[in-house]
PDB file of C-alpha atoms in Angstrom:
ATOM      1  CA  UNK U  30      69.610 -42.648  20.067  1.00 55.00           C
ATOM      2  CA  UNK U  31      68.222 -42.879  23.226  1.00 56.00           C
ATOM      3  CA  UNK U  32      64.127 -41.802  24.201  1.00 54.00           C
ATOM      4  CA  UNK U  33      63.648 -39.123  25.619  1.00 53.00           C
ATOM      5  CA  UNK U  34      61.315 -39.996  28.687  1.00 53.00           C
ATOM      6  CA  UNK U  35      59.517 -37.511  30.786  1.00 61.00           C
ATOM      7  CA  UNK U  36      60.293 -38.689  33.949  1.00 71.00           C
ATOM      8  CA  UNK U  37      63.914 -38.104  33.660  1.00 74.00           C
ATOM      9  CA  UNK U  38      65.283 -34.952  34.902  1.00 69.00           C
ATOM     10  CA  UNK U  39      65.970 -32.365  32.967  1.00 67.00           C
ATOM     11  CA  UNK U  40      69.741 -32.040  31.633  1.00 64.00           C
ATOM     12  CA  UNK U  41      70.333 -28.625  30.090  1.00 65.00           C
ATOM     13  CA  UNK U  42      73.355 -27.705  29.253  1.00 63.00           C
ATOM     14  CA  UNK U  43      72.575 -24.486  27.489  1.00 66.00           C
ATOM     15  CA  UNK U  44      71.513 -23.266  31.362  1.00 64.00           C
ATOM     16  CA  UNK U  45      73.522 -19.517  31.538  1.00 65.00           C
ATOM     17  CA  UNK U  46      75.426 -20.802  35.276  1.00 65.00           C
ATOM     18  CA  UNK U  47      76.120 -24.650  36.515  1.00 64.00           C
ATOM     19  CA  UNK U  48      78.511 -23.096  39.351  1.00 63.00           C
ATOM     20  CA  UNK U  49      77.909 -19.897  41.285  1.00 66.00           C
ATOM     21  CA  UNK U  50      78.621 -16.305  39.748  1.00 70.00           C
ATOM     22  CA  UNK U  51      81.828 -16.334  42.763  1.00 74.00           C
ATOM     23  CA  UNK U  52      84.137 -18.911  42.894  1.00 75.00           C
ATOM     24  CA  UNK U  53      84.492 -18.924  46.618  1.00 79.00           C
ATOM     25  CA  UNK U  54      81.345 -20.879  46.674  1.00 78.00           C
ATOM     26  CA  UNK U  55      81.922 -23.608  44.224  1.00 81.00           C
ATOM     27  CA  UNK U  56      83.068 -25.751  47.271  1.00 87.00           C
ATOM     28  CA  UNK U  57      83.377 -25.407  50.816  1.00 88.00           C
ATOM     29  CA  UNK U  58      85.098 -23.818  53.424  1.00 90.00           C
ATOM     30  CA  UNK U  59      86.525 -26.831  54.413  1.00 92.00           C
ATOM     31  CA  UNK U  60      87.826 -27.879  51.425  1.00 93.00           C
ATOM     32  CA  UNK U  61      91.961 -28.574  50.880  1.00 94.00           C
ATOM     33  CA  UNK U  62      92.228 -25.853  47.790  1.00 94.00           C
ATOM     34  CA  UNK U  63      91.498 -23.289  50.488  1.00 94.00           C
ATOM     35  CA  UNK U  64      94.383 -24.151  52.747  1.00 95.00           C
ATOM     36  CA  UNK U  65      96.829 -24.446  49.662  1.00 95.00           C
ATOM     37  CA  UNK U  66      96.040 -21.474  48.682  1.00 95.00           C
ATOM     38  CA  UNK U  67      95.946 -20.059  51.624  1.00 95.00           C
ATOM     39  CA  UNK U  68      99.797 -21.314  52.419  1.00 95.00           C
ATOM     40  CA  UNK U  69     101.311 -20.558  49.802  1.00 96.00           C
ATOM     41  CA  UNK U  70     100.285 -17.194  50.464  1.00 94.00           C
ATOM     42  CA  UNK U  71     101.703 -16.764  53.854  1.00 95.00           C
ATOM     43  CA  UNK U  72     105.406 -18.469  52.898  1.00 95.00           C
ATOM     44  CA  UNK U  73     107.878 -16.734  51.076  1.00 93.00           C
ATOM     45  CA  UNK U  74     108.229 -16.771  47.070  1.00 93.00           C
ATOM     46  CA  UNK U  75     110.032 -14.015  46.551  1.00 91.00           C
ATOM     47  CA  UNK U  76     112.843 -16.602  44.559  1.00 90.00           C
ATOM     48  CA  UNK U  77     110.411 -17.187  42.195  1.00 91.00           C
ATOM     49  CA  UNK U  78     109.088 -13.556  41.476  1.00 87.00           C
ATOM     50  CA  UNK U  79     113.063 -12.658  40.440  1.00 79.00           C
ATOM     51  CA  UNK U  80     113.219 -15.329  37.466  1.00 68.00           C
ATOM     52  CA  UNK U  81     109.560 -14.295  36.682  1.00 61.00           C
ATOM     53  CA  UNK U  82     108.636 -13.031  33.066  1.00 62.00           C
ATOM     54  CA  UNK U  83     106.085 -10.089  33.525  1.00 58.00           C
ATOM     55  CA  UNK U  84     105.309 -10.608  29.132  1.00 54.00           C
ATOM     56  CA  UNK U  85     104.859  -8.132  26.953  1.00 51.00           C
ATOM     57  CA  UNK U  86     101.990  -6.026  26.421  1.00 50.00           C
ATOM     58  CA  UNK U  87      98.590  -7.646  25.357  1.00 52.00           C
ATOM     59  CA  UNK U  88     101.150 -11.154  26.798  1.00 63.00           C
ATOM     60  CA  UNK U  89     101.199 -10.714  30.221  1.00 76.00           C
ATOM     61  CA  UNK U  90     102.880 -13.485  31.731  1.00 85.00           C
ATOM     62  CA  UNK U  91     101.525 -16.052  34.778  1.00 89.00           C
ATOM     63  CA  UNK U  92     101.595 -15.178  38.481  1.00 91.00           C
ATOM     64  CA  UNK U  93     104.679 -17.547  40.155  1.00 92.00           C
ATOM     65  CA  UNK U  94     102.156 -18.053  43.082  1.00 94.00           C
ATOM     66  CA  UNK U  95      99.062 -19.653  40.868  1.00 94.00           C
ATOM     67  CA  UNK U  96     101.428 -21.673  39.482  1.00 96.00           C
ATOM     68  CA  UNK U  97     103.405 -22.713  42.990  1.00 96.00           C
ATOM     69  CA  UNK U  98      99.365 -23.298  44.414  1.00 96.00           C
ATOM     70  CA  UNK U  99      98.654 -25.607  41.182  1.00 97.00           C
ATOM     71  CA  UNK U 100     102.142 -27.723  41.380  1.00 97.00           C
ATOM     72  CA  UNK U 101     101.644 -27.879  45.326  1.00 97.00           C
ATOM     73  CA  UNK U 102      97.751 -28.844  45.166  1.00 96.00           C
ATOM     74  CA  UNK U 103      98.857 -31.020  42.145  1.00 96.00           C
ATOM     75  CA  UNK U 104     101.707 -33.124  44.439  1.00 96.00           C
ATOM     76  CA  UNK U 105      98.910 -33.750  47.234  1.00 95.00           C
ATOM     77  CA  UNK U 106      96.818 -35.257  44.852  1.00 95.00           C
ATOM     78  CA  UNK U 107      99.365 -37.441  42.745  1.00 94.00           C
ATOM     79  CA  UNK U 108      99.309 -35.753  39.339  1.00 95.00           C
ATOM     80  CA  UNK U 109     102.931 -34.926  38.211  1.00 95.00           C
ATOM     81  CA  UNK U 110     101.670 -34.889  34.954  1.00 96.00           C
ATOM     82  CA  UNK U 111     101.663 -31.001  33.384  1.00 96.00           C
ATOM     83  CA  UNK U 112      99.746 -32.583  30.427  1.00 96.00           C
ATOM     84  CA  UNK U 113      97.184 -33.549  33.684  1.00 96.00           C
ATOM     85  CA  UNK U 114      97.555 -30.717  35.209  1.00 97.00           C
ATOM     86  CA  UNK U 115      96.514 -28.558  32.383  1.00 96.00           C
ATOM     87  CA  UNK U 116      93.959 -30.560  32.134  1.00 95.00           C
ATOM     88  CA  UNK U 117      92.354 -30.479  35.647  1.00 96.00           C
ATOM     89  CA  UNK U 118      92.914 -26.806  35.099  1.00 94.00           C
ATOM     90  CA  UNK U 119      89.813 -26.667  32.860  1.00 92.00           C
ATOM     91  CA  UNK U 120      88.007 -29.780  33.912  1.00 91.00           C
ATOM     92  CA  UNK U 121      88.567 -30.135  38.287  1.00 93.00           C
ATOM     93  CA  UNK U 122      86.642 -27.105  40.504  1.00 92.00           C
ATOM     94  CA  UNK U 123      90.005 -26.931  42.706  1.00 94.00           C
ATOM     95  CA  UNK U 124      92.591 -26.614  39.976  1.00 95.00           C
ATOM     96  CA  UNK U 125      90.013 -24.077  38.115  1.00 92.00           C
ATOM     97  CA  UNK U 126      89.593 -22.043  41.304  1.00 91.00           C
ATOM     98  CA  UNK U 127      93.818 -22.552  41.977  1.00 94.00           C
ATOM     99  CA  UNK U 128      94.227 -20.478  38.138  1.00 92.00           C
ATOM    100  CA  UNK U 129      91.302 -18.401  38.507  1.00 90.00           C
ATOM    101  CA  UNK U 130      89.568 -19.855  34.997  1.00 87.00           C
ATOM    102  CA  UNK U 131      92.946 -18.841  33.188  1.00 89.00           C
ATOM    103  CA  UNK U 132      94.454 -22.253  32.299  1.00 93.00           C
ATOM    104  CA  UNK U 133      98.768 -22.495  32.080  1.00 94.00           C
ATOM    105  CA  UNK U 134      99.560 -24.429  28.866  1.00 94.00           C
ATOM    106  CA  UNK U 135     101.800 -27.529  29.998  1.00 95.00           C
ATOM    107  CA  UNK U 136     104.956 -26.868  28.376  1.00 95.00           C
ATOM    108  CA  UNK U 137     104.236 -23.037  30.589  1.00 94.00           C
ATOM    109  CA  UNK U 138     103.941 -25.255  34.113  1.00 96.00           C
ATOM    110  CA  UNK U 139     106.547 -27.483  32.869  1.00 96.00           C
ATOM    111  CA  UNK U 140     110.065 -24.600  32.192  1.00 94.00           C
ATOM    112  CA  UNK U 141     108.362 -23.276  35.338  1.00 95.00           C
ATOM    113  CA  UNK U 142     109.017 -26.444  36.808  1.00 96.00           C
ATOM    114  CA  UNK U 143     112.289 -26.967  35.208  1.00 95.00           C
ATOM    115  CA  UNK U 144     113.945 -23.112  35.724  1.00 93.00           C
ATOM    116  CA  UNK U 145     112.967 -22.685  39.513  1.00 94.00           C
ATOM    117  CA  UNK U 146     113.760 -26.893  40.704  1.00 94.00           C
ATOM    118  CA  UNK U 147     116.096 -26.002  43.805  1.00 95.00           C
ATOM    119  CA  UNK U 148     113.291 -23.222  44.692  1.00 95.00           C
ATOM    120  CA  UNK U 149     110.456 -25.038  44.319  1.00 96.00           C
ATOM    121  CA  UNK U 150     112.120 -28.578  46.582  1.00 96.00           C
ATOM    122  CA  UNK U 151     112.323 -26.132  48.910  1.00 96.00           C
ATOM    123  CA  UNK U 152     108.443 -24.971  48.516  1.00 96.00           C
ATOM    124  CA  UNK U 153     107.115 -27.731  48.182  1.00 96.00           C
ATOM    125  CA  UNK U 154     109.091 -29.181  51.861  1.00 95.00           C
ATOM    126  CA  UNK U 155     107.511 -25.639  53.481  1.00 95.00           C
ATOM    127  CA  UNK U 156     104.270 -26.129  52.306  1.00 95.00           C
ATOM    128  CA  UNK U 157     103.985 -30.457  53.743  1.00 94.00           C
ATOM    129  CA  UNK U 158     106.261 -29.026  57.159  1.00 93.00           C
ATOM    130  CA  UNK U 159     103.367 -26.126  57.136  1.00 94.00           C
ATOM    131  CA  UNK U 160     101.075 -29.142  56.956  1.00 93.00           C
ATOM    132  CA  UNK U 161     102.449 -31.011  59.623  1.00 90.00           C
ATOM    133  CA  UNK U 162     103.367 -28.665  61.973  1.00 89.00           C
ATOM    134  CA  UNK U 163      99.184 -27.488  62.223  1.00 90.00           C
ATOM    135  CA  UNK U 164      98.497 -30.883  63.084  1.00 88.00           C
ATOM    136  CA  UNK U 165      97.102 -32.426  59.534  1.00 88.00           C
ATOM    137  CA  UNK U 166      98.195 -35.962  59.209  1.00 87.00           C
ATOM    138  CA  UNK U 167      98.273 -35.943  55.363  1.00 87.00           C
ATOM    139  CA  UNK U 168      98.185 -33.059  52.960  1.00 91.00           C
ATOM    140  CA  UNK U 169      95.681 -34.863  50.055  1.00 89.00           C
ATOM    141  CA  UNK U 170      96.717 -38.459  49.634  1.00 88.00           C
ATOM    142  CA  UNK U 171     100.352 -37.214  50.533  1.00 89.00           C
ATOM    143  CA  UNK U 172     100.656 -38.939  54.020  1.00 84.00           C
ATOM    144  CA  UNK U 173     103.075 -38.069  56.586  1.00 79.00           C
ATOM    145  CA  UNK U 174     103.442 -41.608  57.976  1.00 67.00           C
ATOM    146  CA  UNK U 175     103.592 -40.030  61.977  1.00 54.00           C
ATOM    147  CA  UNK U 176     105.914 -37.136  61.230  1.00 52.00           C
ATOM    148  CA  UNK U 177     105.571 -35.174  64.072  1.00 49.00           C
ATOM    149  CA  UNK U 178     107.442 -31.454  64.298  1.00 48.00           C
ATOM    150  CA  UNK U 179     108.157 -30.408  67.778  1.00 46.00           C
ATOM    151  CA  UNK U 180     109.919 -27.070  68.703  1.00 46.00           C
ATOM    152  CA  UNK U 181     110.943 -28.328  71.526  1.00 44.00           C
ATOM    153  CA  UNK U 182     113.390 -31.201  69.759  1.00 46.00           C
ATOM    154  CA  UNK U 183     115.522 -30.290  67.175  1.00 46.00           C
ATOM    155  CA  UNK U 184     116.477 -33.633  66.207  1.00 41.00           C
ATOM    156  CA  UNK U 185     113.119 -34.899  65.754  1.00 50.00           C
ATOM    157  CA  UNK U 186     112.423 -32.082  63.903  1.00 55.00           C
ATOM    158  CA  UNK U 187     114.946 -32.692  61.664  1.00 53.00           C
ATOM    159  CA  UNK U 188     114.351 -36.075  60.929  1.00 58.00           C
ATOM    160  CA  UNK U 189     110.841 -34.923  59.914  1.00 81.00           C
ATOM    161  CA  UNK U 190     111.955 -32.507  57.633  1.00 86.00           C
ATOM    162  CA  UNK U 191     113.618 -34.906  55.538  1.00 89.00           C
ATOM    163  CA  UNK U 192     111.411 -37.294  55.538  1.00 90.00           C
ATOM    164  CA  UNK U 193     108.884 -34.354  53.826  1.00 92.00           C
ATOM    165  CA  UNK U 194     111.851 -33.488  51.727  1.00 93.00           C
ATOM    166  CA  UNK U 195     112.459 -36.659  50.535  1.00 93.00           C
ATOM    167  CA  UNK U 196     108.347 -36.795  49.572  1.00 93.00           C
ATOM    168  CA  UNK U 197     108.868 -33.451  47.602  1.00 95.00           C
ATOM    169  CA  UNK U 198     112.692 -34.629  45.678  1.00 95.00           C
ATOM    170  CA  UNK U 199     110.368 -37.512  44.830  1.00 95.00           C
ATOM    171  CA  UNK U 200     107.424 -35.860  43.391  1.00 95.00           C
ATOM    172  CA  UNK U 201     109.736 -33.697  41.458  1.00 96.00           C
ATOM    173  CA  UNK U 202     111.414 -37.025  40.148  1.00 96.00           C
ATOM    174  CA  UNK U 203     108.759 -38.432  38.827  1.00 96.00           C
ATOM    175  CA  UNK U 204     107.052 -35.207  37.211  1.00 96.00           C
ATOM    176  CA  UNK U 205     110.348 -34.463  35.344  1.00 96.00           C
ATOM    177  CA  UNK U 206     110.054 -38.568  34.753  1.00 96.00           C
ATOM    178  CA  UNK U 207     107.113 -37.808  33.417  1.00 95.00           C
ATOM    179  CA  UNK U 208     106.745 -35.166  31.097  1.00 94.00           C
ATOM    180  CA  UNK U 209     109.681 -36.117  29.436  1.00 94.00           C
ATOM    181  CA  UNK U 210     107.948 -39.395  28.761  1.00 94.00           C
ATOM    182  CA  UNK U 211     104.909 -37.438  27.657  1.00 93.00           C
ATOM    183  CA  UNK U 212     107.157 -35.086  25.171  1.00 93.00           C
ATOM    184  CA  UNK U 213     108.220 -38.020  23.155  1.00 92.00           C
ATOM    185  CA  UNK U 214     104.879 -39.691  22.845  1.00 91.00           C
ATOM    186  CA  UNK U 215     102.753 -37.101  21.526  1.00 89.00           C
ATOM    187  CA  UNK U 216     105.773 -34.112  21.153  1.00 90.00           C
ATOM    188  CA  UNK U 217     106.444 -31.437  22.896  1.00 89.00           C
ATOM    189  CA  UNK U 218     103.383 -29.237  22.454  1.00 87.00           C
ATOM    190  CA  UNK U 219     100.990 -31.873  22.324  1.00 87.00           C
ATOM    191  CA  UNK U 220      98.571 -31.939  25.394  1.00 83.00           C
ATOM    192  CA  UNK U 221      97.843 -36.287  23.632  1.00 83.00           C
ATOM    193  CA  UNK U 222      94.248 -35.540  24.130  1.00 80.00           C
ATOM    194  CA  UNK U 223      93.524 -33.071  21.500  1.00 82.00           C
ATOM    195  CA  UNK U 224      90.008 -33.950  19.445  1.00 81.00           C
ATOM    196  CA  UNK U 225      90.616 -34.601  15.417  1.00 82.00           C
ATOM    197  CA  UNK U 226      89.607 -31.239  13.786  1.00 81.00           C
ATOM    198  CA  UNK U 227      86.273 -32.496  12.535  1.00 80.00           C
ATOM    199  CA  UNK U 228      85.391 -33.552  15.810  1.00 84.00           C
ATOM    200  CA  UNK U 229      85.543 -29.607  17.197  1.00 83.00           C
ATOM    201  CA  UNK U 230      82.334 -28.413  15.333  1.00 85.00           C
ATOM    202  CA  UNK U 231      78.979 -29.757  16.898  1.00 81.00           C
ATOM    203  CA  UNK U 232      77.469 -30.034  13.843  1.00 83.00           C
ATOM    204  CA  UNK U 233      80.361 -32.004  12.443  1.00 87.00           C
ATOM    205  CA  UNK U 234      81.096 -33.978  15.525  1.00 88.00           C
ATOM    206  CA  UNK U 235      77.707 -35.381  15.582  1.00 87.00           C
ATOM    207  CA  UNK U 236      78.011 -36.947  11.613  1.00 88.00           C
ATOM    208  CA  UNK U 237      81.217 -38.266  12.576  1.00 89.00           C
ATOM    209  CA  UNK U 238      79.845 -40.211  15.365  1.00 89.00           C
ATOM    210  CA  UNK U 239      76.855 -40.995  13.589  1.00 90.00           C
ATOM    211  CA  UNK U 240      79.146 -42.504  10.341  1.00 91.00           C
ATOM    212  CA  UNK U 241      81.041 -44.224  13.091  1.00 91.00           C
ATOM    213  CA  UNK U 242      78.867 -45.801  15.141  1.00 92.00           C
ATOM    214  CA  UNK U 243      77.732 -47.313  11.435  1.00 94.00           C
ATOM    215  CA  UNK U 244      81.084 -48.434  10.801  1.00 94.00           C
ATOM    216  CA  UNK U 245      81.754 -50.536  13.656  1.00 94.00           C
ATOM    217  CA  UNK U 246      78.013 -52.439  13.390  1.00 95.00           C
ATOM    218  CA  UNK U 247      79.031 -52.624   9.348  1.00 94.00           C
ATOM    219  CA  UNK U 248      82.617 -54.224  10.618  1.00 95.00           C
ATOM    220  CA  UNK U 249      80.796 -56.292  13.225  1.00 95.00           C
ATOM    221  CA  UNK U 250      78.223 -57.793  11.147  1.00 94.00           C
ATOM    222  CA  UNK U 251      80.904 -58.559   9.134  1.00 93.00           C
ATOM    223  CA  UNK U 252      83.095 -60.197  11.374  1.00 93.00           C
ATOM    224  CA  UNK U 253      79.894 -61.941  12.796  1.00 93.00           C
ATOM    225  CA  UNK U 254      79.137 -63.298   9.454  1.00 92.00           C
ATOM    226  CA  UNK U 255      82.735 -64.579   9.669  1.00 91.00           C
ATOM    227  CA  UNK U 256      82.961 -65.926  12.933  1.00 90.00           C
ATOM    228  CA  UNK U 257      79.587 -68.028  11.566  1.00 91.00           C
ATOM    229  CA  UNK U 258      81.631 -69.497   7.980  1.00 89.00           C
ATOM    230  CA  UNK U 259      84.421 -70.472  10.593  1.00 88.00           C
ATOM    231  CA  UNK U 260      82.386 -71.797  12.870  1.00 89.00           C
ATOM    232  CA  UNK U 261      80.279 -73.838  10.907  1.00 89.00           C
ATOM    233  CA  UNK U 262      83.540 -75.430   8.891  1.00 86.00           C
ATOM    234  CA  UNK U 263      85.013 -76.084  12.185  1.00 87.00           C
ATOM    235  CA  UNK U 264      81.356 -77.944  12.769  1.00 86.00           C
ATOM    236  CA  UNK U 265      81.948 -79.794   9.653  1.00 86.00           C
ATOM    237  CA  UNK U 266      85.588 -80.901  10.065  1.00 84.00           C
ATOM    238  CA  UNK U 267      84.990 -82.468  13.448  1.00 85.00           C
ATOM    239  CA  UNK U 268      81.811 -83.852  12.114  1.00 85.00           C
ATOM    240  CA  UNK U 269      83.995 -85.627   9.549  1.00 84.00           C
ATOM    241  CA  UNK U 270      86.536 -86.440  11.487  1.00 82.00           C
ATOM    242  CA  UNK U 271      84.539 -88.285  13.522  1.00 83.00           C
ATOM    243  CA  UNK U 272      82.892 -90.570  10.962  1.00 83.00           C
ATOM    244  CA  UNK U 273      83.953 -93.942  10.696  1.00 82.00           C
ATOM    245  CA  UNK U 274      82.771 -94.260   7.242  1.00 79.00           C
ATOM    246  CA  UNK U 275      84.779 -91.625   6.001  1.00 72.00           C
ATOM    247  CA  UNK U 276      87.781 -90.377   4.883  1.00 72.00           C
ATOM    248  CA  UNK U 277      90.426 -89.395   7.612  1.00 67.00           C
ATOM    249  CA  UNK U 278      91.127 -85.570   7.694  1.00 65.00           C
ATOM    250  CA  UNK U 279      94.222 -84.965   6.933  1.00 64.00           C
ATOM    251  CA  UNK U 280      96.760 -81.762   7.899  1.00 69.00           C
ATOM    252  CA  UNK U 281      95.709 -78.826  10.341  1.00 79.00           C
ATOM    253  CA  UNK U 282      92.286 -78.142  11.611  1.00 83.00           C
ATOM    254  CA  UNK U 283      90.724 -74.465  11.317  1.00 84.00           C
ATOM    255  CA  UNK U 284      91.334 -72.177  13.382  1.00 84.00           C
ATOM    256  CA  UNK U 285      87.920 -71.982  15.212  1.00 84.00           C
ATOM    257  CA  UNK U 286      87.513 -75.624  16.096  1.00 87.00           C
ATOM    258  CA  UNK U 287      88.185 -77.058  19.526  1.00 89.00           C
ATOM    259  CA  UNK U 288      91.274 -79.082  19.710  1.00 89.00           C
ATOM    260  CA  UNK U 289      89.438 -81.701  22.059  1.00 90.00           C
ATOM    261  CA  UNK U 290      86.783 -82.051  20.404  1.00 89.00           C
ATOM    262  CA  UNK U 291      88.567 -82.713  17.175  1.00 89.00           C
ATOM    263  CA  UNK U 292      90.915 -85.089  19.119  1.00 88.00           C
ATOM    264  CA  UNK U 293      87.637 -86.726  20.847  1.00 90.00           C
ATOM    265  CA  UNK U 294      86.111 -87.134  16.848  1.00 88.00           C
ATOM    266  CA  UNK U 295      89.462 -88.970  15.675  1.00 88.00           C
ATOM    267  CA  UNK U 296      89.356 -91.335  18.601  1.00 89.00           C
ATOM    268  CA  UNK U 297      85.782 -92.226  18.263  1.00 90.00           C
ATOM    269  CA  UNK U 298      86.224 -92.990  14.570  1.00 90.00           C
ATOM    270  CA  UNK U 299      89.358 -94.787  14.907  1.00 89.00           C
ATOM    271  CA  UNK U 300      87.727 -96.740  17.882  1.00 92.00           C
ATOM    272  CA  UNK U 301      84.895 -97.571  15.838  1.00 90.00           C
ATOM    273  CA  UNK U 302      85.743 -98.508  12.697  1.00 90.00           C
ATOM    274  CA  UNK U 303      88.453-101.060  14.854  1.00 90.00           C
ATOM    275  CA  UNK U 304      85.824-102.111  16.847  1.00 91.00           C
ATOM    276  CA  UNK U 305      83.596-103.132  13.564  1.00 90.00           C
ATOM    277  CA  UNK U 306      86.789-104.966  11.809  1.00 90.00           C
ATOM    278  CA  UNK U 307      86.879-107.319  15.241  1.00 90.00           C
ATOM    279  CA  UNK U 308      82.958-107.597  15.228  1.00 90.00           C
ATOM    280  CA  UNK U 309      83.319-108.796  11.963  1.00 90.00           C
ATOM    281  CA  UNK U 310      86.513-110.870  12.480  1.00 89.00           C
ATOM    282  CA  UNK U 311      84.481-113.021  15.620  1.00 90.00           C
ATOM    283  CA  UNK U 312      81.615-113.471  13.395  1.00 89.00           C
ATOM    284  CA  UNK U 313      84.130-115.006  10.725  1.00 88.00           C
ATOM    285  CA  UNK U 314      85.877-116.819  13.245  1.00 86.00           C
ATOM    286  CA  UNK U 315      82.495-118.264  14.944  1.00 88.00           C
ATOM    287  CA  UNK U 316      82.023-119.230  11.518  1.00 87.00           C
ATOM    288  CA  UNK U 317      84.733-121.566  10.438  1.00 86.00           C
ATOM    289  CA  UNK U 318      85.119-122.764  14.293  1.00 84.00           C
ATOM    290  CA  UNK U 319      81.629-124.102  13.338  1.00 84.00           C
ATOM    291  CA  UNK U 320      83.470-125.755  10.317  1.00 87.00           C
ATOM    292  CA  UNK U 321      86.049-127.145  11.991  1.00 83.00           C
ATOM    293  CA  UNK U 322      88.109-124.856  10.639  1.00 84.00           C
ATOM    294  CA  UNK U 323      90.833-121.576  11.884  1.00 85.00           C
ATOM    295  CA  UNK U 324      90.641-119.105  10.131  1.00 83.00           C
ATOM    296  CA  UNK U 325      94.310-117.759   8.578  1.00 85.00           C
ATOM    297  CA  UNK U 326      96.427-114.704   8.450  1.00 82.00           C
ATOM    298  CA  UNK U 327      96.941-112.148  11.390  1.00 85.00           C
ATOM    299  CA  UNK U 328      93.036-112.057  14.009  1.00 86.00           C
ATOM    300  CA  UNK U 329      91.590-108.576  14.214  1.00 86.00           C
ATOM    301  CA  UNK U 330      92.855-106.613  17.410  1.00 88.00           C
ATOM    302  CA  UNK U 331      90.223-105.570  19.979  1.00 89.00           C
ATOM    303  CA  UNK U 332      89.721-101.728  19.966  1.00 88.00           C
ATOM    304  CA  UNK U 333      91.034-101.439  23.276  1.00 88.00           C
ATOM    305  CA  UNK U 334      94.487-103.309  21.719  1.00 90.00           C
ATOM    306  CA  UNK U 335      94.603-101.488  18.392  1.00 90.00           C
ATOM    307  CA  UNK U 336      97.716 -99.690  18.772  1.00 91.00           C
ATOM    308  CA  UNK U 337      96.219 -96.457  16.956  1.00 91.00           C
ATOM    309  CA  UNK U 338      93.279 -96.742  18.483  1.00 91.00           C
ATOM    310  CA  UNK U 339      95.598 -96.341  21.690  1.00 91.00           C
ATOM    311  CA  UNK U 340      97.983 -93.542  20.293  1.00 92.00           C
ATOM    312  CA  UNK U 341      94.673 -91.343  19.813  1.00 91.00           C
ATOM    313  CA  UNK U 342      93.009 -92.200  22.541  1.00 92.00           C
ATOM    314  CA  UNK U 343      96.537 -90.723  24.868  1.00 94.00           C
ATOM    315  CA  UNK U 344      96.329 -87.388  22.102  1.00 91.00           C
ATOM    316  CA  UNK U 345      92.701 -87.210  23.024  1.00 91.00           C
ATOM    317  CA  UNK U 346      93.660 -86.927  26.888  1.00 93.00           C
ATOM    318  CA  UNK U 347      96.840 -85.224  26.316  1.00 92.00           C
ATOM    319  CA  UNK U 348      93.876 -82.019  24.100  1.00 91.00           C
ATOM    320  CA  UNK U 349      91.787 -82.414  27.611  1.00 91.00           C
ATOM    321  CA  UNK U 350      94.670 -81.500  29.351  1.00 91.00           C
ATOM    322  CA  UNK U 351      96.277 -78.812  27.802  1.00 91.00           C
ATOM    323  CA  UNK U 352      92.285 -77.276  27.794  1.00 89.00           C
ATOM    324  CA  UNK U 353      92.480 -78.012  31.511  1.00 90.00           C
ATOM    325  CA  UNK U 354      95.523 -76.615  32.209  1.00 88.00           C
ATOM    326  CA  UNK U 355      96.731 -74.338  29.444  1.00 84.00           C
ATOM    327  CA  UNK U 356     100.752 -72.852  28.906  1.00 80.00           C
ATOM    328  CA  UNK U 357     101.412 -70.099  30.519  1.00 75.00           C
TER     329      UNK U 357
END
């Protein structure tokens, strides 16, 4: 738990107001959200109201203009997921302003998009067209790529509108694909980021977090102990593999053992053994020569000529090359 220092600014999440009482004061007057709200308010949306469900007593339907404003603003910021729009309506100031604090469920948003696909394409195109006509070079993150609508150049205007319509179509296509994928992933009704039930209560949440932190520490300690044991076993294996007086280590090296260190230890061990045999042979050969004799049998090979030493030296070089340029 962090220690509160006297020099820190107060963090009072229980204060009565974190935002001004009026939503119109939440964002500056030049924020994009005010333009989007005003634009949808001016564009003809009667096609959406004809299908609107007013709802029964106590369960009134959402205003289509509000839902349309959400989609225009979401398109302007590259938000194609109905679930993400729902989340932003609870966390993002601009989205909260659009829905006036009344967050629509993602299933409502997805159904509205499906039920009004053609009309929604028209409205999104109209909002982009309006922004371009007013001299805006982009709507949020949607750049118009130099689109210019000229009243006295109908061919140019048609091309510009076709480009903006394509942007709207691309957004709706991505929205449909995203919603379908998330429905498969989370189920049609779940949002996907819901907290487990025992984390929604403040008291139980703190207890569960403490328990989880303790479990993480316990697991880390166990992993550290296991890793230390593996490192110790690996170091012992390398030491034994390089001991000229010991027996050659057979079998596979421990996982934690460095392949380069193992290969080097094996090469150096065999080189030392070959060197010892060579030195002993030279002593005997010199003594025999002093008596005018020659040692019988095959002479001992010099370390650099010994086939086993050469084989292990090549294995060491191969291990080095693999470490420097691991296979992809």
